[in-house]
Coordinates of C-alpha atoms in Angstrom, one line a residue:
M1 CA 22.6 -33.1 -3.0
A2 CA 23.0 -31.7 -6.7
H3 CA 23.9 -32.9 -10.0
G4 CA 27.4 -32.3 -11.5
H5 CA 30.6 -33.4 -13.3
V6 CA 34.0 -33.8 -11.9
A7 CA 35.9 -31.5 -14.8
D8 CA 37.0 -27.8 -15.0
A9 CA 34.2 -27.0 -17.3
L10 CA 30.6 -28.3 -18.1
Q11 CA 30.5 -31.5 -19.9
V12 CA 27.9 -32.8 -22.2
T13 CA 27.7 -36.3 -20.7
K14 CA 25.0 -37.2 -18.2
P15 CA 25.7 -35.7 -14.6
D16 CA 25.8 -37.7 -11.6
V17 CA 24.7 -37.1 -8.3
Y18 CA 26.7 -35.6 -5.6
I19 CA 26.5 -34.9 -1.8
S20 CA 28.1 -32.6 0.6
T21 CA 27.9 -33.2 4.4
D22 CA 29.9 -29.9 5.4
G23 CA 28.0 -27.1 3.8
G24 CA 29.1 -27.4 0.3
Y25 CA 32.9 -27.1 0.9
S26 CA 33.7 -30.6 -0.1
W27 CA 31.6 -33.0 -2.3
S28 CA 31.5 -36.7 -3.2
M29 CA 29.6 -38.7 -5.7
T30 CA 26.8 -40.6 -4.2
L31 CA 24.7 -42.0 -7.3
S32 CA 25.8 -42.6 -11.1
G33 CA 23.8 -41.1 -13.5
P34 CA 20.7 -38.5 -13.2
H35 CA 18.1 -38.9 -10.5
Y36 CA 14.8 -37.8 -9.2
Y37 CA 15.7 -37.2 -5.5
Q38 CA 14.4 -35.7 -2.3
I39 CA 15.4 -35.0 1.4
G40 CA 13.1 -36.1 4.1
D41 CA 13.1 -36.5 8.2
H42 CA 15.1 -33.2 8.7
G43 CA 18.0 -34.8 6.4
G44 CA 17.8 -38.2 8.0
L45 CA 16.3 -39.8 4.9
L46 CA 17.6 -39.5 1.3
V47 CA 15.1 -40.9 -1.8
A48 CA 15.8 -41.3 -5.3
V49 CA 14.6 -42.6 -8.4
S50 CA 16.6 -43.2 -11.6
K51 CA 15.9 -41.0 -14.5
D52 CA 17.7 -43.3 -17.0
E53 CA 14.7 -45.9 -16.7
P54 CA 11.6 -44.9 -18.5
N55 CA 9.2 -46.9 -16.4
P56 CA 10.9 -47.3 -12.9
Q57 CA 9.7 -49.9 -10.4
I58 CA 12.4 -49.3 -7.8
I59 CA 12.7 -46.6 -5.2
K60 CA 16.6 -45.9 -3.6
F61 CA 16.8 -44.6 0.1
S62 CA 19.7 -43.8 2.4
T63 CA 19.6 -43.2 6.1
D64 CA 23.4 -42.5 6.5
E65 CA 23.9 -39.4 4.3
G66 CA 24.2 -41.3 1.0
Q67 CA 27.1 -43.4 2.1
C68 CA 24.7 -46.5 1.3
W69 CA 21.6 -47.0 -0.7
H70 CA 18.8 -49.4 0.0
E71 CA 16.4 -50.3 -2.9
Y72 CA 12.6 -51.2 -2.5
K73 CA 10.2 -52.2 -5.6
F74 CA 7.2 -49.9 -5.0
T75 CA 5.1 -51.4 -8.0
D76 CA 4.8 -53.9 -10.7
E77 CA 3.1 -51.7 -13.1
K78 CA 5.0 -49.9 -16.0
L79 CA 4.3 -46.3 -15.2
N80 CA 5.5 -43.4 -17.2
F81 CA 7.0 -41.8 -14.1
T82 CA 6.6 -37.7 -13.8
G83 CA 7.8 -37.1 -10.2
L84 CA 8.9 -37.7 -6.6
L85 CA 7.6 -35.5 -3.9
T86 CA 7.9 -35.2 -0.1
E87 CA 6.5 -32.5 2.3
P88 CA 7.8 -29.0 1.3
E89 CA 9.9 -28.4 4.5
G90 CA 11.6 -31.9 4.2
K91 CA 10.3 -32.7 7.6
S92 CA 7.9 -35.9 7.0
S93 CA 9.3 -39.4 6.3
V94 CA 6.2 -39.8 3.6
V95 CA 7.2 -40.0 0.1
M96 CA 5.0 -39.7 -3.1
L97 CA 5.7 -41.3 -6.4
W98 CA 3.7 -39.9 -9.3
G99 CA 3.0 -41.6 -12.8
Y100 CA 0.2 -42.5 -15.4
H101 CA -0.2 -45.3 -17.7
S102 CA 0.7 -45.0 -21.2
K103 CA -2.6 -46.8 -22.7
T104 CA -5.5 -45.8 -20.4
K105 CA -3.6 -42.3 -19.4
K106 CA -4.9 -42.9 -15.7
W107 CA -2.9 -41.3 -13.0
R108 CA -1.5 -43.2 -10.2
V109 CA -0.1 -42.2 -6.9
H110 CA 2.1 -44.1 -4.7
V111 CA 2.6 -43.1 -1.0
I112 CA 5.5 -44.7 0.8
N113 CA 5.7 -43.9 4.8
F114 CA 9.2 -44.9 5.8
R115 CA 8.3 -45.0 9.3
D116 CA 7.2 -48.4 8.5
I117 CA 11.0 -49.3 7.9
I118 CA 12.6 -47.2 10.3
K119 CA 10.8 -47.9 13.5
R120 CA 13.1 -46.5 16.3
K121 CA 12.8 -42.9 17.4
C122 CA 16.4 -41.2 17.8
G123 CA 17.8 -40.6 21.4
D124 CA 20.4 -38.3 22.6
G125 CA 23.2 -40.9 22.1
D126 CA 22.4 -40.9 18.2
Y127 CA 23.2 -37.0 17.6
E128 CA 26.6 -35.6 17.4
S129 CA 28.1 -32.1 17.6
W130 CA 29.1 -30.5 14.2
L131 CA 30.7 -27.0 13.8
S132 CA 29.4 -25.5 10.5
H133 CA 32.0 -23.9 8.1
S134 CA 34.8 -25.8 10.1
S135 CA 36.9 -25.5 7.1
H136 CA 36.4 -21.9 6.6
R137 CA 39.3 -19.8 8.2
S138 CA 40.8 -22.7 9.7
T139 CA 44.3 -21.6 8.9
E140 CA 44.0 -18.6 10.8
G141 CA 44.0 -20.5 14.0
A142 CA 41.5 -22.1 16.4
S143 CA 39.8 -19.1 17.5
T144 CA 38.9 -18.2 13.9
A145 CA 37.9 -21.5 12.5
G146 CA 34.2 -21.9 11.6
C147 CA 33.8 -17.8 12.2
L148 CA 31.4 -16.5 9.8
L149 CA 30.2 -13.0 10.0
G150 CA 31.6 -13.0 13.6
V151 CA 29.7 -15.9 14.9
R152 CA 30.7 -19.5 15.6
E153 CA 27.7 -21.9 15.2
T154 CA 27.5 -25.6 16.5
F155 CA 24.6 -27.8 15.5
Y156 CA 23.5 -31.2 16.8
R157 CA 22.9 -33.5 13.8
L158 CA 22.2 -37.5 13.5
K159 CA 25.2 -39.7 13.4
K160 CA 25.6 -41.6 9.9
D161 CA 25.5 -44.9 11.7
S162 CA 22.0 -44.4 13.4
L163 CA 19.2 -46.3 12.0
C164 CA 16.3 -44.0 13.6
Y165 CA 14.0 -41.4 12.7
N166 CA 13.8 -37.8 13.9
G167 CA 10.1 -37.1 13.7
Y168 CA 8.0 -34.4 12.1
D169 CA 8.2 -32.2 15.3
H170 CA 12.0 -32.6 15.8
V171 CA 13.6 -29.1 16.6
V172 CA 17.4 -28.5 15.6
V173 CA 19.5 -27.7 18.4
N174 CA 22.4 -25.2 17.7
T175 CA 24.6 -22.8 19.6
S176 CA 26.1 -19.4 18.9
V177 CA 29.3 -17.8 20.1
P178 CA 30.7 -14.3 19.0
C179 CA 34.5 -14.5 17.4
T180 CA 37.1 -12.1 18.1
C181 CA 37.2 -9.4 15.6
T182 CA 39.7 -9.4 12.9
R183 CA 40.3 -7.8 9.7
E184 CA 38.0 -10.4 7.8
D185 CA 35.1 -8.6 9.7
Y186 CA 35.9 -5.3 8.2
E187 CA 35.6 -4.0 4.4
C188 CA 37.5 -1.4 3.0
D189 CA 36.2 2.3 3.6
Y190 CA 35.5 5.1 1.1
A191 CA 38.7 5.7 -1.1
Y192 CA 40.4 2.4 0.3
Y193 CA 41.0 -0.8 -1.4
R194 CA 42.7 -4.1 -0.6
P195 CA 45.8 -4.9 -2.9
G196 CA 46.6 -8.7 -3.9
G197 CA 44.4 -10.7 -1.6
S198 CA 46.0 -8.7 1.4
D199 CA 43.8 -8.0 4.4
D200 CA 45.1 -4.5 4.8
C201 CA 43.1 -1.6 3.4
V202 CA 45.3 0.9 1.6
K203 CA 44.1 4.4 0.4
E204 CA 43.7 4.9 -3.0
K205 CA 46.6 7.2 -4.5
E206 CA 45.0 8.3 -7.5
F207 CA 41.7 9.4 -6.0
K208 CA 40.5 12.9 -6.2
G209 CA 37.2 13.0 -4.9
P210 CA 35.8 15.2 -1.6
E211 CA 36.3 14.2 1.6
I212 CA 33.5 12.4 3.6
D213 CA 31.4 15.3 5.4
I214 CA 28.2 14.2 7.5
C215 CA 25.6 16.4 9.1
L216 CA 25.4 15.1 12.7
H217 CA 22.9 16.7 14.9
G218 CA 22.7 20.0 12.9
H219 CA 26.3 20.3 12.8
E220 CA 28.7 19.6 9.6
E221 CA 31.5 17.3 10.6
K222 CA 34.4 15.7 8.6
L223 CA 35.0 12.1 8.8
V224 CA 38.6 10.9 9.1
S225 CA 38.9 7.0 8.7
E226 CA 41.5 4.7 9.1
G227 CA 40.2 2.9 5.8
Y228 CA 38.0 0.0 7.7
R229 CA 34.5 -0.1 8.3
K230 CA 32.5 -3.1 10.0
I231 CA 30.5 -5.5 7.8
P232 CA 27.0 -4.9 8.0
G233 CA 25.3 -7.7 10.2
D234 CA 28.9 -8.8 11.5
R235 CA 28.5 -9.5 15.3
C236 CA 32.1 -10.3 16.4
K237 CA 33.6 -8.7 19.7
D238 CA 36.7 -7.2 20.8
G239 CA 40.0 -7.8 18.9
F240 CA 40.9 -5.7 15.9
K241 CA 39.0 -2.3 16.2
P242 CA 40.2 0.6 13.8
T243 CA 39.0 4.1 14.9
S244 CA 37.5 7.0 12.8
K245 CA 37.7 10.4 13.8
L246 CA 34.9 13.1 13.4
I247 CA 36.2 16.8 13.4
D248 CA 33.6 19.3 13.9
L249 CA 33.8 22.0 11.1
N250 CA 31.8 24.7 13.1
L251 CA 29.2 24.5 10.2
Q252 CA 25.4 24.1 10.9
C253 CA 23.5 22.1 8.5
D254 CA 20.1 20.5 7.8
E255 CA 20.0 17.0 8.4
Y256 CA 17.1 16.4 6.2
G257 CA 18.1 18.5 3.3
Q258 CA 21.8 17.3 3.4
S259 CA 22.6 21.1 2.7
L260 CA 24.8 23.5 4.4
V261 CA 22.8 26.3 5.8
R262 CA 25.4 29.0 7.5
K263 CA 28.5 29.2 9.3
D264 CA 28.1 29.0 12.8
E265 CA 31.1 30.7 14.6
T266 CA 29.7 30.6 18.2
A267 CA 27.6 27.6 18.2
P268 CA 28.4 25.4 21.5
Q269 CA 30.1 22.0 21.1
T270 CA 27.0 20.3 22.8
E271 CA 24.7 18.1 20.5
N272 CA 21.7 19.4 19.3
Q273 CA 18.3 18.0 18.3
P274 CA 17.2 17.8 14.8
N275 CA 14.6 20.7 13.9
G276 CA 12.3 18.2 12.2
F277 CA 11.1 19.5 9.0
S278 CA 13.6 21.8 6.7
K279 CA 12.7 25.7 6.7
G280 CA 11.8 25.3 3.0
V281 CA 9.1 22.8 3.8
K282 CA 7.5 25.0 6.6
V283 CA 7.6 28.2 4.5
L284 CA 6.0 26.0 1.6
A285 CA 3.1 24.8 4.1
M286 CA 2.4 28.5 5.3
V287 CA 2.1 29.5 1.6
I288 CA -0.5 27.0 0.9
V289 CA -2.6 27.5 4.2
I290 CA -2.6 31.2 3.5
A291 CA -3.7 30.7 -0.1
I292 CA -6.5 28.5 1.0
L293 CA -7.5 30.8 3.5
A294 CA -7.7 33.6 1.0
L295 CA -9.6 31.7 -1.4
A296 CA -12.3 30.6 1.0
S297 CA -12.6 34.5 2.1
V298 CA -13.0 35.4 -1.5
M299 CA -15.6 32.8 -2.1
G300 CA -17.4 33.8 1.0
V301 CA -17.9 37.5 0.2
Y302 CA -18.9 36.4 -3.3
F303 CA -21.9 34.3 -2.3
V304 CA -23.0 36.6 0.6
R305 CA -23.2 39.4 -2.1
K306 CA -25.0 37.4 -4.5
F307 CA -27.6 36.3 -1.9
I308 CA -28.2 40.2 -1.0
L309 CA -28.5 41.0 -4.7
L310 CA -31.2 38.3 -5.1
R311 CA -33.2 39.5 -2.1
R312 CA -33.1 42.9 -3.5
N313 CA -34.2 42.2 -6.9
K314 CA -37.1 39.8 -6.1
T315 CA -40.0 40.6 -8.3
V316 CA -43.7 40.7 -6.3
Y317 CA -47.1 41.1 -8.2
S318 CA -50.1 42.5 -6.1
Y319 CA -53.3 42.2 -6.9
S320 CA -56.5 44.4 -5.6
R321 CA -59.9 43.5 -3.9
L322 CA -62.7 43.8 -6.0
G323 CA -66.1 44.4 -5.0
Q324 CA -69.1 42.5 -6.4
N325 CA -70.3 45.4 -8.4
E326 CA -67.3 45.8 -10.2
T327 CA -67.2 42.1 -10.8
H328 CA -70.5 42.1 -12.6
G329 CA -69.4 45.0 -14.4
L330 CA -66.5 42.9 -15.9
M331 CA -68.8 40.0 -16.5
H332 CA -71.3 41.8 -18.3
A333 CA -68.8 43.4 -20.2
D334 CA -67.3 40.1 -21.2
D335 CA -70.5 39.3 -22.8
D336 CA -70.5 42.1 -25.3
D337 CA -69.3 41.9 -28.8
D338 CA -65.6 42.1 -29.9
D339 CA -66.5 45.8 -30.8
D340 CA -66.9 46.6 -27.2
E341 CA -63.3 45.7 -26.2
G342 CA -62.5 49.5 -25.4
D343 CA -65.3 49.8 -23.0
L344 CA -63.8 46.8 -21.2
S345 CA -60.6 48.3 -20.7
Q346 CA -62.2 51.7 -19.4
S347 CA -64.4 49.5 -16.9
L348 CA -61.1 47.4 -15.6
D349 CA -59.2 50.7 -15.2
K350 CA -62.2 52.3 -13.2
A351 CA -62.2 49.1 -11.0
L352 CA -58.6 49.1 -10.4
A353 CA -59.0 52.9 -9.3
A354 CA -61.6 52.2 -7.3
S355 CA -60.0 49.8 -5.1
Q356 CA -57.3 52.1 -3.6
V357 CA -54.4 49.6 -3.4
K358 CA -50.8 50.5 -2.4
Y359 CA -48.4 48.4 -4.2
Q360 CA -45.2 47.5 -2.6
D361 CA -42.1 46.0 -4.4
S362 CA -41.3 43.8 -1.4
D363 CA -42.0 40.5 0.5
E364 CA -43.7 42.2 3.1
E365 CA -47.6 42.0 3.6
L366 CA -49.8 44.1 1.1
T367 CA -51.6 47.4 2.7
T368 CA -55.0 47.7 1.2
S369 CA -57.9 49.9 2.2
K370 CA -60.9 48.4 3.4
L371 CA -64.0 48.6 1.0
P372 CA -67.1 49.7 2.6
S373 CA -69.9 47.2 2.8
T374 CA -72.6 49.9 2.3
A375 CA -71.3 52.2 -0.5
T376 CA -71.0 50.0 -3.9
K377 CA -70.9 51.9 -7.0
P378 CA -73.5 50.5 -9.3
A379 CA -72.4 49.5 -12.7
P380 CA -73.6 51.6 -15.6
K381 CA -76.4 50.7 -17.7
R382 CA -75.3 49.1 -21.3
S383 CA -77.2 48.9 -24.0
Q384 CA -77.9 45.3 -25.5
P385 CA -77.6 44.6 -29.3
N386 CA -81.7 44.8 -29.3
G387 CA -81.9 48.3 -28.0
S388 CA -83.3 47.2 -24.4
A389 CA -81.8 48.3 -21.2
H390 CA -80.2 45.4 -19.2
P391 CA -80.5 46.1 -15.2
V392 CA -77.7 45.4 -13.1
P393 CA -79.0 42.9 -10.5
K394 CA -78.4 43.6 -6.9
H395 CA -76.4 41.5 -4.9
D396 CA -75.1 41.3 -1.5
T397 CA -72.3 43.6 -0.6
N398 CA -69.6 41.0 0.5
P399 CA -66.5 41.2 -1.8
F400 CA -64.6 38.4 -2.8
T401 CA -60.7 38.4 -2.1
G402 CA -58.3 38.4 -4.8
Y403 CA -54.9 36.4 -4.1
H404 CA -50.9 37.4 -4.2
D405 CA -49.0 35.5 -6.3
D406 CA -45.2 35.6 -6.7
S407 CA -44.8 34.2 -10.4
D408 CA -43.8 35.7 -13.4
D409 CA -47.5 35.5 -15.5
D410 CA -50.0 38.2 -14.9
M411 CA -53.3 36.6 -14.1
L412 CA -55.2 39.6 -15.2
S413 CA -54.0 39.2 -18.7

């Protein structure tokens, strides 16, 4: 179904509704003026509502492909009609009409199920055989009538005078038969054309382009055509069958790069399998892999060398073990005035010299000489500000232990 005019050009008048029952090859007017229309029940039901009426109240329907139309008043209200809908695939017999009131602006939807009118289920006698595209190529003979892309299809459709419904689950039955090949199943090949509506393909005289060379199984071959090649998707069989020749040029080529590699004078005429990836791609892949391995090696050597240098240059501070006599000497020296700072430095030097500690710049354990517990050097008597001598008290000979620190701060400062 479609809107249109009977004229040689588009008209400015209102169009009419036309219908075709042979796939669009012929058309006939079925409704006067523009209409909303829909197709339901697999084509067994046609519905329409006039567009000329601002507030339509009547719906038209047909069960014989638009030959006869029946009317049904679906409402007494004056609605601003907006649309007519059916199931999207056109399988259902249910129709919906949409509209709204001018004053209240409320929407109204009227649903009509035509199964309440058409109650009989269609049987086998209600269908007829129909050859699609029957008028196409009918002048060429009975063997080619209805052939499209090499196939003749026959459908079983509802008869026009059958008042019944197909049903939502109806399956359209069709059969396909391959046609005999003719020139209509072929198109003109490279550098050929069809002059003046003829079916024959003629080579273009003024064509000066290169010949057709193809790379087949690694060998460069020249294609010699008679001017025809089959239309893609065409399924015809037998009949007209033009031939094409492939001439081996004894040249080895790359199927993926479509480029000539080298001349192969002694190559056998057997078919070779494709090489997969081209040589250039393989070389590029090898270069990338080698570059990645070299970069990984350089980075590995750099980090190993860095680790070794850090191990070697690690700074270690070692501290001695002091006896209690030296400790008390330092404590008493700290109680003196600022004028005795020189004596404190001398006492510290003497204490460090007496500990006999070996200093090693490594992470290994310190080697320290054990101080005898019975031989302690008494601290010298120091004069007090009041002139009296301050005796050094005697304590136990157990030495206290210093500690080892890897930090950068000198604990003796």
